[in-house]
Structure formats: C-alpha cells, structure tokens
Coordinates of C-alpha atoms in Angstrom, one line a residue:
Chain A
M1 CA -76.6 19.2 5.4
G2 CA -73.0 17.5 4.9
S3 CA -72.2 14.8 7.3
G4 CA -68.5 14.6 6.5
R5 CA -67.3 12.0 3.9
R6 CA -63.6 11.0 4.6
K7 CA -61.1 9.7 2.3
G8 CA -58.9 7.9 3.8
G9 CA -55.5 9.7 4.4
C10 CA -55.2 7.1 6.6
R11 CA -51.6 6.8 8.1
R12 CA -52.1 2.2 7.8
R13 CA -53.2 2.5 4.8
M14 CA -51.1 5.0 3.0
G15 CA -48.5 3.3 4.7
M16 CA -49.5 -0.8 2.3
G17 CA -47.7 1.4 -0.6
T18 CA -47.8 3.5 -2.8
I19 CA -50.6 1.9 -5.4
S20 CA -52.7 1.9 -2.7
S21 CA -52.1 5.3 -1.4
A22 CA -53.1 6.9 -4.2
F23 CA -56.0 4.2 -5.1
S24 CA -57.5 5.4 -1.7
L25 CA -56.7 9.2 -2.0
I26 CA -58.6 9.5 -6.1
S27 CA -61.3 7.8 -4.1
G28 CA -61.6 9.3 -1.9
A29 CA -61.6 12.5 -4.0
L30 CA -65.2 10.9 -5.0
D31 CA -66.6 10.6 -2.1
A32 CA -66.4 13.9 -1.3
D33 CA -66.6 15.8 -4.7
Q34 CA -69.5 13.8 -4.1
S35 CA -70.6 14.5 -1.0
A36 CA -70.0 18.6 -2.5
L37 CA -72.9 17.6 -5.6
S38 CA -75.5 16.5 -2.9
I39 CA -75.6 20.0 -1.1
V40 CA -75.4 22.0 -4.7
A41 CA -78.1 19.8 -5.5
N42 CA -79.6 20.7 -2.7
N43 CA -79.6 24.3 -3.9
V44 CA -80.3 23.2 -6.7
A45 CA -83.7 21.7 -5.4
N46 CA -84.6 24.6 -3.0
V47 CA -84.6 26.9 -5.3
N48 CA -87.9 28.5 -4.6
T49 CA -88.4 28.1 -1.3
P50 CA -88.8 31.4 0.2
G51 CA -85.7 32.4 2.8
Y52 CA -83.1 29.4 1.7
T53 CA -80.1 30.3 1.7
E54 CA -77.1 28.7 -0.4
E55 CA -75.0 26.2 1.4
V56 CA -72.0 25.6 0.2
P57 CA -69.3 22.8 1.3
N58 CA -66.4 22.7 3.6
W59 CA -63.4 20.7 2.7
Q60 CA -60.6 20.3 4.8
E61 CA -57.1 19.5 3.8
N62 CA -56.3 15.7 5.6
L63 CA -52.5 15.4 7.0
P64 CA -49.8 14.6 4.7
V65 CA -47.9 11.0 4.9
T66 CA -44.4 10.1 4.9
I67 CA -43.6 7.4 2.7
N68 CA -39.7 6.2 2.5
G69 CA -38.9 9.8 3.4
V70 CA -41.5 11.6 0.5
S71 CA -44.1 13.3 1.4
Y72 CA -47.4 13.0 0.4
G73 CA -50.2 14.8 0.6
A74 CA -54.1 12.8 0.8
G75 CA -56.0 14.7 -0.4
V76 CA -59.1 16.8 1.7
T77 CA -62.5 15.7 3.7
E78 CA -65.7 17.4 2.8
T79 CA -67.0 18.6 6.5
G80 CA -69.9 20.2 5.8
A81 CA -72.3 23.0 4.8
T82 CA -72.3 25.8 5.5
S83 CA -74.8 27.9 4.9
M84 CA -73.9 31.8 3.1
R85 CA -75.8 34.2 5.8
D86 CA -75.1 36.8 6.2
R87 CA -75.8 37.8 9.8
V88 CA -75.6 41.9 10.2
L89 CA -77.0 42.7 6.9
E90 CA -80.0 40.4 7.4
D91 CA -79.8 42.0 10.4
R92 CA -80.0 45.3 8.8
L93 CA -82.7 44.6 6.4
D94 CA -84.8 43.6 9.5
Q95 CA -84.7 46.8 10.8
Q96 CA -85.5 48.4 7.7
Q97 CA -88.1 46.4 7.1
Q98 CA -89.1 47.2 10.3
L99 CA -89.2 50.6 9.3
A100 CA -91.1 50.5 6.1
S101 CA -93.5 48.4 7.5
A102 CA -94.8 51.1 10.5
S103 CA -94.1 53.4 7.6
S104 CA -97.0 51.9 6.0
A105 CA -99.2 50.7 8.2
R106 CA -99.3 54.7 9.5
L107 CA -99.3 55.6 5.9
T108 CA -103.0 53.5 5.6
A109 CA -104.4 54.5 8.3
L110 CA -103.7 58.0 7.1
N111 CA -104.6 58.2 4.3
S112 CA -108.2 56.8 5.8
V113 CA -107.8 59.7 8.1
Q114 CA -107.1 62.2 5.1
A115 CA -109.6 61.0 2.9
L116 CA -112.5 62.1 5.6
F117 CA -111.5 65.9 5.2
T118 CA -110.7 65.9 1.3
P119 CA -113.3 68.0 0.1
D120 CA -115.7 66.9 -2.6
S121 CA -116.7 69.3 -5.1
G122 CA -118.7 67.2 -7.4
S123 CA -121.0 65.8 -4.8
S124 CA -123.8 67.6 -3.6
T125 CA -124.5 66.1 0.1
A126 CA -122.8 66.9 3.1
A127 CA -119.4 65.1 4.1
A128 CA -116.4 66.1 6.7
G129 CA -114.9 67.1 4.1
D130 CA -116.8 70.4 3.3
I131 CA -116.1 71.5 7.0
G132 CA -114.5 74.2 5.9
S133 CA -116.8 75.8 3.4
D134 CA -119.5 74.8 6.3
I135 CA -118.0 77.0 7.9
T136 CA -117.7 79.9 6.1
S137 CA -121.3 79.5 5.1
F138 CA -122.6 79.5 8.2
F139 CA -121.2 83.4 9.2
S140 CA -122.0 84.1 5.9
S141 CA -126.0 83.3 6.8
F142 CA -125.8 85.9 9.7
S143 CA -124.6 88.9 7.4
S144 CA -127.3 88.0 5.1
L145 CA -129.6 87.9 8.9
E146 CA -127.8 91.6 8.8
S147 CA -129.1 93.0 6.4
D148 CA -132.9 91.5 7.4
P149 CA -132.9 90.1 10.9
T150 CA -136.7 90.0 11.3
N151 CA -136.6 87.5 7.3
V152 CA -138.1 83.6 8.9
S153 CA -136.4 82.9 6.1
L154 CA -132.8 84.1 6.4
R155 CA -133.3 83.0 9.9
E156 CA -134.2 79.9 9.0
E157 CA -130.8 79.6 7.0
V158 CA -129.4 80.6 9.8
L159 CA -129.5 77.6 11.2
S160 CA -129.7 75.2 8.4
S161 CA -126.4 75.7 7.8
A162 CA -125.7 75.0 11.2
K163 CA -126.8 71.8 11.0
V164 CA -124.9 71.1 8.3
M165 CA -122.7 72.1 9.8
A166 CA -123.1 70.4 12.8
G167 CA -123.6 67.3 11.3
D168 CA -120.7 66.9 9.6
V169 CA -118.1 67.7 12.1
S170 CA -119.9 65.6 14.1
N171 CA -120.0 63.0 11.4
A172 CA -116.3 63.6 11.1
A173 CA -115.5 62.8 14.3
A174 CA -117.8 59.7 15.0
S175 CA -116.0 58.2 11.9
L176 CA -112.8 58.6 13.1
N177 CA -113.6 57.4 16.5
S178 CA -114.5 54.0 14.4
Q179 CA -111.0 54.4 12.8
S180 CA -109.9 54.8 15.8
S181 CA -111.2 51.2 17.0
A182 CA -110.5 49.6 14.0
L183 CA -106.8 50.3 14.1
A184 CA -107.1 48.6 18.0
Q185 CA -109.2 45.3 16.9
Q186 CA -106.3 45.2 13.9
A187 CA -103.7 45.9 16.2
S188 CA -104.8 43.5 19.2
G189 CA -105.4 41.1 16.1
V190 CA -100.4 41.3 15.5
T191 CA -100.3 40.7 19.0
S192 CA -101.3 37.0 18.4
Q193 CA -99.1 36.7 15.3
V194 CA -95.9 38.0 17.4
N195 CA -96.8 35.2 20.2
S196 CA -96.9 32.7 17.7
L197 CA -93.0 33.5 15.9
T198 CA -91.9 34.2 18.8
T199 CA -92.6 30.5 19.6
S200 CA -91.8 29.3 16.8
I201 CA -87.7 31.4 17.3
A202 CA -87.6 29.8 20.6
Q203 CA -88.7 26.0 19.7
L204 CA -85.8 26.1 16.5
N205 CA -83.4 28.2 19.7
Q206 CA -83.7 25.2 21.2
Q207 CA -82.9 22.7 18.7
I208 CA -79.7 24.3 17.2
E209 CA -78.7 25.3 20.6
T210 CA -79.0 21.9 20.7
T211 CA -77.8 20.0 17.2
S212 CA -75.3 22.8 16.0
P213 CA -74.5 24.9 19.0
N214 CA -70.9 25.8 17.5
A215 CA -71.5 25.9 13.8
D216 CA -74.4 26.9 11.2
A217 CA -77.4 25.4 11.2
G218 CA -78.9 25.6 8.3
T219 CA -82.3 25.3 7.5
L220 CA -82.7 25.8 11.3
E221 CA -80.6 29.0 10.9
D222 CA -82.7 29.4 7.9
Q223 CA -86.2 29.0 9.3
R224 CA -84.8 31.4 11.9
Q225 CA -84.9 33.6 10.1
Q226 CA -87.5 34.1 8.2
D227 CA -89.4 34.1 11.8
L228 CA -87.4 37.0 12.5
S229 CA -88.2 38.4 9.1
Q230 CA -91.6 38.0 9.5
L231 CA -91.3 39.8 13.8
S232 CA -89.4 42.6 12.3
Q233 CA -92.6 43.3 9.5
L234 CA -94.7 43.1 12.8
V235 CA -92.9 44.4 15.5
G236 CA -89.8 46.7 16.1
I237 CA -86.8 44.4 17.9
N238 CA -83.5 44.1 18.4
Q239 CA -81.3 40.9 18.5
V240 CA -78.7 39.5 20.2
T241 CA -76.8 36.0 19.2
T242 CA -76.2 34.4 22.8
E243 CA -73.7 31.2 23.7
N244 CA -74.8 28.1 21.8
N245 CA -75.8 29.7 18.3
G246 CA -78.6 31.1 20.6
L247 CA -80.6 34.2 20.2
S248 CA -82.6 36.7 22.1
V249 CA -85.4 38.7 20.8
T250 CA -86.4 42.0 22.7
T251 CA -88.2 45.2 21.3
T252 CA -86.7 48.2 20.5
S253 CA -87.6 49.4 23.9
G254 CA -85.8 46.6 25.8
Q255 CA -89.1 44.4 26.9
V256 CA -88.0 41.0 25.7
L257 CA -89.7 38.6 24.2
V258 CA -87.6 35.6 23.3
D259 CA -84.8 34.8 25.2
E260 CA -83.2 31.7 24.0
G261 CA -85.6 29.0 24.0
T262 CA -87.6 30.9 26.1
S263 CA -91.2 33.2 24.7
F264 CA -92.4 36.0 26.5
Q265 CA -96.5 36.2 25.3
M266 CA -97.6 40.1 24.1
T267 CA -101.3 40.8 25.4
S268 CA -103.8 43.1 25.1
G269 CA -106.2 45.1 26.8
S270 CA -108.3 48.2 27.3
V271 CA -107.2 50.7 30.2
A272 CA -109.7 53.8 31.0
G273 CA -111.0 53.1 27.1
A274 CA -107.9 52.4 25.3
T275 CA -106.1 49.5 23.8
H276 CA -102.7 48.6 25.5
F277 CA -100.3 46.2 24.8
F278 CA -97.7 44.6 27.3
V279 CA -95.2 41.8 27.9
G280 CA -96.2 40.3 31.5
S281 CA -97.0 43.0 33.2
T282 CA -95.4 45.9 31.8
D283 CA -97.3 48.0 29.9
V284 CA -95.1 48.7 26.9
T285 CA -97.9 50.3 24.5
Q286 CA -95.7 53.9 24.0
Q287 CA -92.8 52.0 23.2
L288 CA -94.2 49.5 20.8
A289 CA -95.5 52.6 19.2
S290 CA -92.6 54.1 18.5
G291 CA -90.8 50.6 17.9
G292 CA -91.1 50.3 14.5
G293 CA -93.2 47.3 12.3
Q294 CA -97.0 47.3 11.7
L295 CA -97.2 48.0 15.0
G296 CA -95.0 50.7 15.8
G297 CA -97.0 52.0 12.5
T298 CA -101.2 51.5 13.7
L299 CA -99.5 52.9 16.7
T300 CA -98.6 55.9 15.8
A301 CA -102.1 56.4 13.9
L302 CA -103.8 55.4 17.0
T303 CA -102.2 57.3 19.5
Q304 CA -101.1 60.4 17.4
D305 CA -101.9 61.2 14.3
I306 CA -105.6 60.3 15.5
P307 CA -106.1 61.8 18.5
N308 CA -104.4 65.2 16.8
A309 CA -107.3 64.9 14.3
L310 CA -110.0 64.5 16.8
T311 CA -109.2 67.1 18.7
S312 CA -108.3 70.1 16.2
L313 CA -111.7 68.7 15.4
D314 CA -112.3 69.4 18.9
Q315 CA -111.3 72.9 19.2
V316 CA -113.8 73.9 15.8
A317 CA -116.6 72.7 17.3
Y318 CA -116.2 73.8 20.9
G319 CA -114.2 77.4 20.4
I320 CA -117.1 78.3 17.7
S321 CA -120.2 76.0 19.4
T322 CA -119.1 79.0 23.0
S323 CA -119.1 82.2 21.4
V324 CA -122.0 81.5 19.0
N325 CA -124.0 80.9 22.1
A326 CA -122.2 83.8 24.2
L327 CA -123.4 85.8 21.9
N328 CA -127.0 84.6 21.2
N329 CA -127.8 84.7 25.0
A330 CA -126.2 88.0 25.0
G331 CA -128.7 89.7 22.6
T332 CA -132.5 90.1 21.9
N333 CA -134.7 86.8 19.9
L334 CA -137.5 87.8 17.7
D335 CA -139.7 87.4 20.9
G336 CA -137.9 90.2 23.0
E337 CA -136.4 87.3 25.2
T338 CA -133.1 87.4 25.8
G339 CA -130.9 84.3 27.4
S340 CA -129.7 83.5 31.5
V341 CA -127.4 80.8 33.0
A342 CA -130.8 80.0 34.3
V343 CA -132.3 79.8 30.9
P344 CA -130.1 79.4 28.3
I345 CA -131.2 80.5 24.9
D346 CA -128.4 78.5 22.9
I347 CA -128.6 77.2 19.3
F348 CA -125.7 74.5 19.1
S349 CA -125.2 72.5 22.0
Q350 CA -123.7 74.0 25.0
P351 CA -119.7 72.1 24.8
T352 CA -118.8 72.2 28.9
V353 CA -114.8 71.1 28.1
V354 CA -113.3 70.9 24.3
A355 CA -112.8 67.1 24.3
G356 CA -116.1 65.1 22.7
S357 CA -117.0 68.3 21.6
A358 CA -116.8 67.8 17.9
A359 CA -119.0 64.0 18.4
A360 CA -121.7 66.0 20.6
M361 CA -122.1 69.1 18.4
S362 CA -125.0 69.6 17.3
V363 CA -127.4 73.0 16.9
V364 CA -130.9 72.8 20.2
M365 CA -132.4 75.4 18.7
T366 CA -135.7 74.7 16.8
D367 CA -137.6 77.5 16.8
P368 CA -135.9 81.2 14.3
N369 CA -137.0 82.9 15.9
Q370 CA -134.8 82.4 19.1
I371 CA -132.0 83.7 17.4
A372 CA -130.7 87.2 19.2
A373 CA -129.9 89.1 16.3
A374 CA -130.6 92.3 18.1
A375 CA -128.4 93.8 20.7
L376 CA -129.7 93.9 23.7
G377 CA -132.2 97.2 24.6
L378 CA -132.3 98.2 20.9
G379 CA -135.6 96.1 19.5
T380 CA -136.0 93.3 17.7
G381 CA -135.6 94.5 14.6
D382 CA -132.6 95.9 15.3
N383 CA -129.0 93.5 13.7
S384 CA -126.0 94.6 15.8
N385 CA -126.2 90.9 17.5
A386 CA -126.4 89.4 13.8
S387 CA -123.4 91.7 12.2
A388 CA -121.2 90.4 16.2
M389 CA -122.5 87.2 15.2
A390 CA -121.4 87.5 11.7
N391 CA -118.2 89.2 13.1
L392 CA -117.1 85.5 14.7
A393 CA -115.7 84.5 11.5
K394 CA -112.8 86.9 11.8
Q395 CA -112.1 86.8 15.4
S396 CA -109.9 84.9 16.8
I397 CA -111.7 82.2 18.4
V398 CA -110.7 78.7 18.0
N399 CA -107.6 78.2 20.2
G400 CA -106.6 81.6 18.4
Q401 CA -107.1 81.5 15.1
T402 CA -110.1 82.9 13.2
P403 CA -112.4 79.6 13.2
T404 CA -111.6 78.4 8.9
N405 CA -107.5 79.4 9.3
F406 CA -107.5 77.0 12.2
Y407 CA -109.2 74.4 10.3
S408 CA -107.5 75.2 7.0
S409 CA -104.9 75.1 9.3
F410 CA -105.4 71.3 10.2
V411 CA -105.7 70.6 7.1
S412 CA -102.3 71.6 5.7
T413 CA -100.8 70.2 8.5
L414 CA -103.1 66.6 7.6
G415 CA -101.6 67.5 4.4
A416 CA -98.2 67.9 5.8
T417 CA -97.8 64.6 7.3
V418 CA -99.1 62.2 4.5
S419 CA -96.6 63.6 2.8
G420 CA -94.3 63.2 4.9
V421 CA -94.8 59.9 5.6
Q422 CA -95.5 58.9 2.2
A423 CA -91.6 59.9 1.4
E424 CA -90.0 58.1 4.2
N425 CA -91.9 54.5 3.0
T426 CA -90.6 55.1 -0.2
A427 CA -87.4 55.0 0.9
E428 CA -87.4 52.8 3.0
N429 CA -89.3 50.5 0.7
A430 CA -85.8 51.4 -1.7
S431 CA -83.6 50.9 1.1
V432 CA -85.2 47.5 1.5
T433 CA -85.6 46.5 -2.0
Q434 CA -81.6 47.3 -2.2
L435 CA -81.0 45.1 0.3
Q436 CA -82.7 42.9 -0.7
S437 CA -80.7 42.0 -3.9
R438 CA -78.2 42.0 -1.8
N439 CA -79.3 39.7 0.8
N440 CA -80.0 37.3 -2.7
A441 CA -76.6 37.9 -4.2
L442 CA -75.0 36.3 -1.2
S443 CA -77.3 34.2 0.6
G444 CA -80.0 33.2 -2.4
V445 CA -79.4 30.4 -4.5
N446 CA -78.5 32.3 -8.0
L447 CA -75.9 33.6 -10.1
N448 CA -75.3 36.3 -9.1
D449 CA -71.3 37.2 -8.1
E450 CA -71.4 39.6 -4.6
A451 CA -68.8 41.6 -6.5
A452 CA -71.2 42.9 -9.2
V453 CA -73.7 43.8 -7.3
M454 CA -71.2 45.4 -4.7
S455 CA -69.6 47.0 -8.5
K456 CA -73.7 48.3 -8.9
M457 CA -74.4 49.9 -5.8
E458 CA -71.0 51.8 -5.6
S459 CA -71.4 52.8 -9.5
S460 CA -75.9 53.7 -9.0
Y461 CA -75.0 55.6 -5.7
Q462 CA -72.2 57.2 -7.9
A463 CA -74.6 58.0 -10.9
A464 CA -77.1 59.4 -8.3
S465 CA -74.9 61.2 -6.2
Q466 CA -74.3 63.4 -9.8
V467 CA -78.6 63.4 -10.7
F468 CA -79.3 64.8 -7.3
T469 CA -76.5 67.8 -7.4
M470 CA -77.1 68.5 -11.1
L471 CA -81.1 68.7 -9.9
N472 CA -80.2 70.2 -7.0
T473 CA -77.9 72.8 -8.2
I474 CA -80.8 73.6 -11.4
I475 CA -84.2 73.9 -8.9
A476 CA -81.9 76.4 -6.7
A477 CA -81.4 78.1 -9.6
A478 CA -84.8 77.9 -10.9
L479 CA -86.7 78.8 -7.4
N480 CA -84.8 81.9 -6.6
L481 CA -85.3 83.2 -10.7
G482 CA -89.2 82.4 -9.7
D483 CA -88.1 84.4 -6.9
Q484 CA -87.2 87.3 -8.0
T485 CA -89.8 87.1 -10.6
T486 CA -92.8 87.2 -8.7
V487 CA -90.7 90.2 -6.6
A488 CA -90.6 91.9 -9.8
Chain B
M1 CA -96.1 73.0 -30.8
L2 CA -94.4 76.2 -28.0
E3 CA -95.2 73.3 -25.4
C4 CA -93.7 70.8 -27.0
A5 CA -90.9 72.7 -27.9
V6 CA -90.8 74.2 -24.2
R7 CA -91.2 69.9 -23.0
R8 CA -88.5 68.7 -25.4
E9 CA -86.0 71.2 -23.0
Y10 CA -87.1 70.5 -20.3
P11 CA -88.2 66.9 -19.1
D12 CA -90.8 67.4 -15.9
L13 CA -88.6 68.0 -13.2
R14 CA -90.9 65.1 -11.8
E15 CA -91.2 62.5 -13.8
L16 CA -87.6 62.7 -14.3
L17 CA -87.3 62.0 -10.0
I18 CA -89.3 59.3 -9.7
E19 CA -87.3 58.0 -12.2
A20 CA -84.3 58.1 -10.9
S21 CA -85.8 57.5 -7.5
R22 CA -87.6 54.2 -9.2
A23 CA -84.0 53.2 -10.4
L24 CA -81.4 53.8 -7.7
A25 CA -84.2 51.5 -5.8
Q26 CA -83.9 49.2 -7.9
L27 CA -79.3 49.9 -8.7
D28 CA -80.4 50.7 -12.9
A29 CA -77.0 52.3 -12.3
S30 CA -77.4 52.3 -16.6
R31 CA -80.0 53.8 -16.1
L32 CA -79.7 56.9 -13.4
E33 CA -75.9 57.1 -16.0
E34 CA -78.1 57.4 -18.5
L35 CA -79.9 60.3 -16.4
A36 CA -77.4 62.4 -15.1
L37 CA -76.5 62.6 -18.6
S38 CA -79.8 64.2 -19.5
C39 CA -79.3 66.5 -15.8
E40 CA -75.9 67.6 -17.8
A41 CA -78.1 68.1 -20.6
L42 CA -80.5 70.1 -18.9
N43 CA -78.4 72.2 -17.2
R44 CA -77.0 73.5 -20.3
V45 CA -80.1 74.4 -21.8
F46 CA -81.4 76.3 -18.3
E47 CA -77.5 78.2 -18.7
D48 CA -78.4 79.3 -22.6
S49 CA -82.7 79.5 -22.1
E50 CA -83.9 82.9 -22.1
V51 CA -86.1 83.9 -19.5
E52 CA -89.6 82.7 -20.0
G53 CA -88.3 79.3 -20.1
R54 CA -86.5 79.9 -17.0
V55 CA -89.8 80.6 -15.6
K56 CA -91.4 78.0 -17.0
L57 CA -88.9 76.1 -15.2
S58 CA -89.0 77.7 -11.9
G59 CA -92.9 76.3 -12.1
Q60 CA -91.5 72.4 -12.3
A61 CA -89.5 73.9 -9.5
R62 CA -91.8 74.0 -7.3
K63 CA -93.8 71.5 -8.6
A64 CA -91.0 68.7 -8.1
S65 CA -90.6 69.3 -4.4
K66 CA -91.6 66.5 -2.5
E67 CA -90.4 64.0 -5.2
M68 CA -86.7 65.7 -4.3
E69 CA -87.2 65.3 -1.0
V70 CA -88.0 60.8 -2.2
F71 CA -85.3 60.7 -4.5
A72 CA -83.2 62.7 -1.1
R73 CA -84.1 60.0 1.3
I74 CA -83.7 57.1 -1.0
L75 CA -80.2 58.7 -2.2
D76 CA -79.2 58.7 2.2
A77 CA -80.7 55.2 2.7
T78 CA -78.4 54.0 -0.4
R79 CA -75.4 55.9 1.5
D80 CA -76.2 53.9 4.9
N81 CA -76.3 50.4 2.8
L82 CA -73.4 50.7 1.4
G83 CA -71.6 51.9 4.2
V84 CA -73.4 48.7 6.1
I85 CA -72.0 46.5 3.3
N86 CA -68.4 47.6 2.2
R87 CA -68.1 47.3 5.9
L88 CA -69.2 43.7 5.9
R89 CA -66.3 43.8 3.0
D90 CA -63.9 45.2 4.9
L91 CA -64.4 42.4 7.5
R92 CA -64.8 39.6 5.9
E93 CA -61.6 40.7 3.7
G94 CA -60.1 41.2 7.1
R95 CA -60.8 37.4 8.1
R96 CA -59.3 36.2 4.5
G97 CA -56.4 37.4 5.9
Y98 CA -55.5 36.0 8.8
G99 CA -56.9 32.6 7.1
E100 CA -53.6 33.4 4.4
R101 CA -51.1 33.9 7.5
Q102 CA -53.2 31.1 9.5
A103 CA -51.7 28.5 6.3
Q104 CA -48.5 29.5 6.5
G105 CA -48.7 28.4 10.0
W106 CA -49.0 29.6 13.2
V107 CA -46.1 31.6 14.8
P108 CA -46.6 30.4 18.9
S109 CA -47.1 33.6 21.1
E110 CA -45.6 31.6 24.2
N111 CA -42.4 30.7 25.3
G112 CA -41.8 26.6 25.8
H113 CA -42.7 27.2 29.4
G114 CA -45.7 28.6 28.4
D115 CA -45.7 31.6 31.2
N116 CA -45.2 34.6 29.0

C-alpha cells in the first residue's frame, strides 16, 4: 500500500521561480491527497474483510526551500500507509481467546460427563444417572431378605437389583470410555489444523521479512494475525517478535512451533493406549493440557476429568463387589454350602484391582439360592449374614466412605467442577468481547473513536464496581441473616 | 398479590447479576449505571424492610452465589483488560511526547569531537 507519491520539494525546480514553486507545491499536495484517498478507499473496500486492519497514510514534510533569503515550505509527501494495529492488545486478545477456547472445550466435555450422572426421574429404564438409587435399592433388598431369608422371590429381588446396579455402573464406564475415544480423535484432528496454520505463519514470516523488514506489512500482517488468532483458539501459544518484523511462536510451555520462516509439525500417536502429542520427538501432551486453546481444554477433559470420573466409578464397583462377595463367602447359602478360596460363591465378578472394576462389573450368580443369608453354622434359615450385607450400606467400604456418601460426593464434586468451568468460561468470553470491541475501535474500519471506547470501558468498570460492592453488602447481610434465622 | 409486592420490593438477585454480567461484557456503561441505582434502592429497601422480607432475600442470596462468582470474575477480567489498555495508552502518550520533542529539533548528545 501507499507507493508514496511525492511532490517536488526539488531545489532545482523550485529555483525556477515562485509561481512554478507554488504550482509544484499545489500539484504535489494534490498527488499526496490522491494517494491518501486511495488508502481511505481501500479501508472502505475492506470494511467487511475479516481481520483487515485500518490503514492510515504516513506524511513526511519535505525540506523547505530558500528563495532570495526567504524560506518556503515545500509541502508533504505521502510515504505509505501504516496499519492501526496494536500488537500488545492483539497478544492480550489472543491470550484471552486461548483461555476461553480451553474452557469451552472442557465445558462441552464435562457437560457430556455430567449428563451421564444426572438422575432421570421420569424414565423407567436403567441409566447411569440412577446409580445412586441403584445402590440404595441393592442394599435395601438385603434388608427385605433379612425379614424372610428363605423366601426365593426376595432372593431373586436381590439378584435383580444387583444386576441393575452392575449394569448401570458398567454402562456408565463404557460411555465414559467412548467419550474418551471421541475426544482423543477430536484432539488428533486439531493437530492438522495447527500444522496448517503454523506452516502459513512461517510462509507469511518469510514474505514479511523480505518485503517489509522495517515497517508494518499491511495485509500480510493482517493475514498473519488472523492465523495467530485461529491458532490461539486451537492451542496455547506465546509469540516473540524477531528481527526484520518476523515472529516466533512457541507453545505456552516453550516448545517451538514457528521459528521465523520455519514451522515445526505437531503429531499425535498412541502411547500405552492413550493418545499423546509430539513436537519433533518431544512428548508435549501434559504441557498442552495446561496450555489453553481447544486442544488444552480437550486434553484436560481427556487426561483429568474423565479419568477422575472413571476412577470414582471403579472405586464404587471395587468396594461394593469385594465387600459383598467377601460376606457371601463367609455365610451359608440356602443349599447349606459355604464358599471358599478354591470354590468361591460370588454374587459379583470378583475384581483383582481397582482400575477397570466399573467396566467389568457384572453379576455372576445365577441361582438365587446361592445367596448366603445365614451365618456360618446357624442353619439355612438364619438371617445374620443378610443383616451383615444390608449393613454394608452404612459401612465405609468405598475409599473410606459409605457407598452412597462416596457416590453423592463424586456427583456433587463433578457438579461443582462443571459450575466452576462454566463461570470461568462466561468470564473469559466476556473479557474477549471487551477486548474485541477495544481492538475493533483501534484497528477496525469504523468510526468509533478510540478514546470514547476507553472512556466507556472505564465508566463500565466504575459502575460495575458499584453494583458489585452494593450487591456484595446486601448478599452478605442477607446470608448472615439467613444463618441467624436458621440458628434461631 | 403478596408475592407481587415482595417481587417489586426485591428484584430477583440472580436476574440482576446476570443482567449486570451481560452489561459489563458488552461495556454497556449506561445500563450498569441504571443497575447501580437499582442496587442503591435495593439496599435502602433491605435496610428498612421487616424480618420476613429480609429472610426472603436471604434465600435469593443463596441461589445467586454462582451468578455473583461469574460477575466477580468478569469484573476481575475487566480490571485486567483496563490495566493493559491503560498501560498501552500511557505508552502511546509517551510516544507522542517523544515525537513533539523530535519536532523541536534534536539536541546532540555528543560534542563536536564525538568522543563523549
């Protein structure tokens, strides 16, 4: 842009006489105005071009000339255009976009996880959301059996409720595993987008360094900024400006993705059954998970949220299966038999380790008479062992807590995590909106005055602070009052 | 009727906070100023109201805790954004000052020998 029209401040021509000089000055000014007008026209023509940054003409004063001892100004020359960009602001916007994209991706994954564990009171079909009530029903069935330990239908009820619970737990684990696979596939897909953008940024770097090493490169820089903005939404990055208007891009942990004209490809591969990400031969999976962008959010869900949910389910399955099986093998069934290590009489498939217990949870007992309701040596009509199994509901058999307390705690922790990420995401998106409006005022092609936006931001902050302070006072007072009322 | 009266006295805190968060995200200063006035009025009503009304508000306050957290986070982000933008403005103003001095002519930092 702006090839630079120049009006003759030329001493030789000016020496030809005052009229000639004045004419030259005027025609030069017209040339410069024409050139500036073409910059404005270009701005208007690009009003709807995404990422286009407004350009303003640069003016340079020509050297004055002296004629007969009097100094005359020689007008101005339009020397080109400068884009109204602010790299610091763009960098801040990119950073906020990284955070917002990460929390959006994580929130989407978390919402899917939470949906699995949301009770569906209107449905009669078994679902993961019913696991809490399944646990209660299962232990209640032993309480019923306790009242009539030889009753076959009550024994069938125990097996039936055990099957519903085991089915819901294993289905939930299977759903979590398939969500995990889908997220891993999605994350792998992001790498090709990242590579395409880093390649483009490296190419643009080369062009910018060649054509405009010491000045703003206009549309080339707009394109580079567009690519950086998109890259920020995919992965957490840092940018470092280099010599000759070049740029290096690293992951937030410092792994180089673009070094001026060279890009480094990101790849994904399976390590011990899990999807890992590499730059060169370096495994950057953990760093990417905490780095931001869509990939960061997806990897946080993949490496943290879903494994946490699976571990909790595994603990529920392991605790209940091992405790119930142990008691069943310690009592006497309706046929007068007692289980042993060599020939166990288990209700559930016996897990050996916690990991994988939920996915493998199933009921292996088919004959209800095998339920050992009686204590050893007290006859088949005894109910002591059924009582003991019913009492497991009140014992700390799942990671130091009762089964229902542990499960409730897991579900409420999951809910709190979703709520926290939701709050983060709302705030980060708000921050992006604010910065975009500020950036548009500076670099967008519109008539907004930068100072007006600045003032609007300051007044909004002041007014919002007042709202916050007053509401904080009211809410604190109201909550204290609530506590006092409750105590009273 | 009673419910309407109570509602008129106490606008729902959650709705108020959601509206404030939206207005702050959009930098809608005039809406925020209106909301600040509403909060002032709410504060007066709260101080003058009977125990029953206050207890109702305490229930609303508990339900609004998440929205309050979101609003606080947006306020925090706005403060950070404002900080960045203020620093940028200072920087630019500094550049303008530098330009003005330059327009008045350079003061040589070296003497004629160039060996300072």
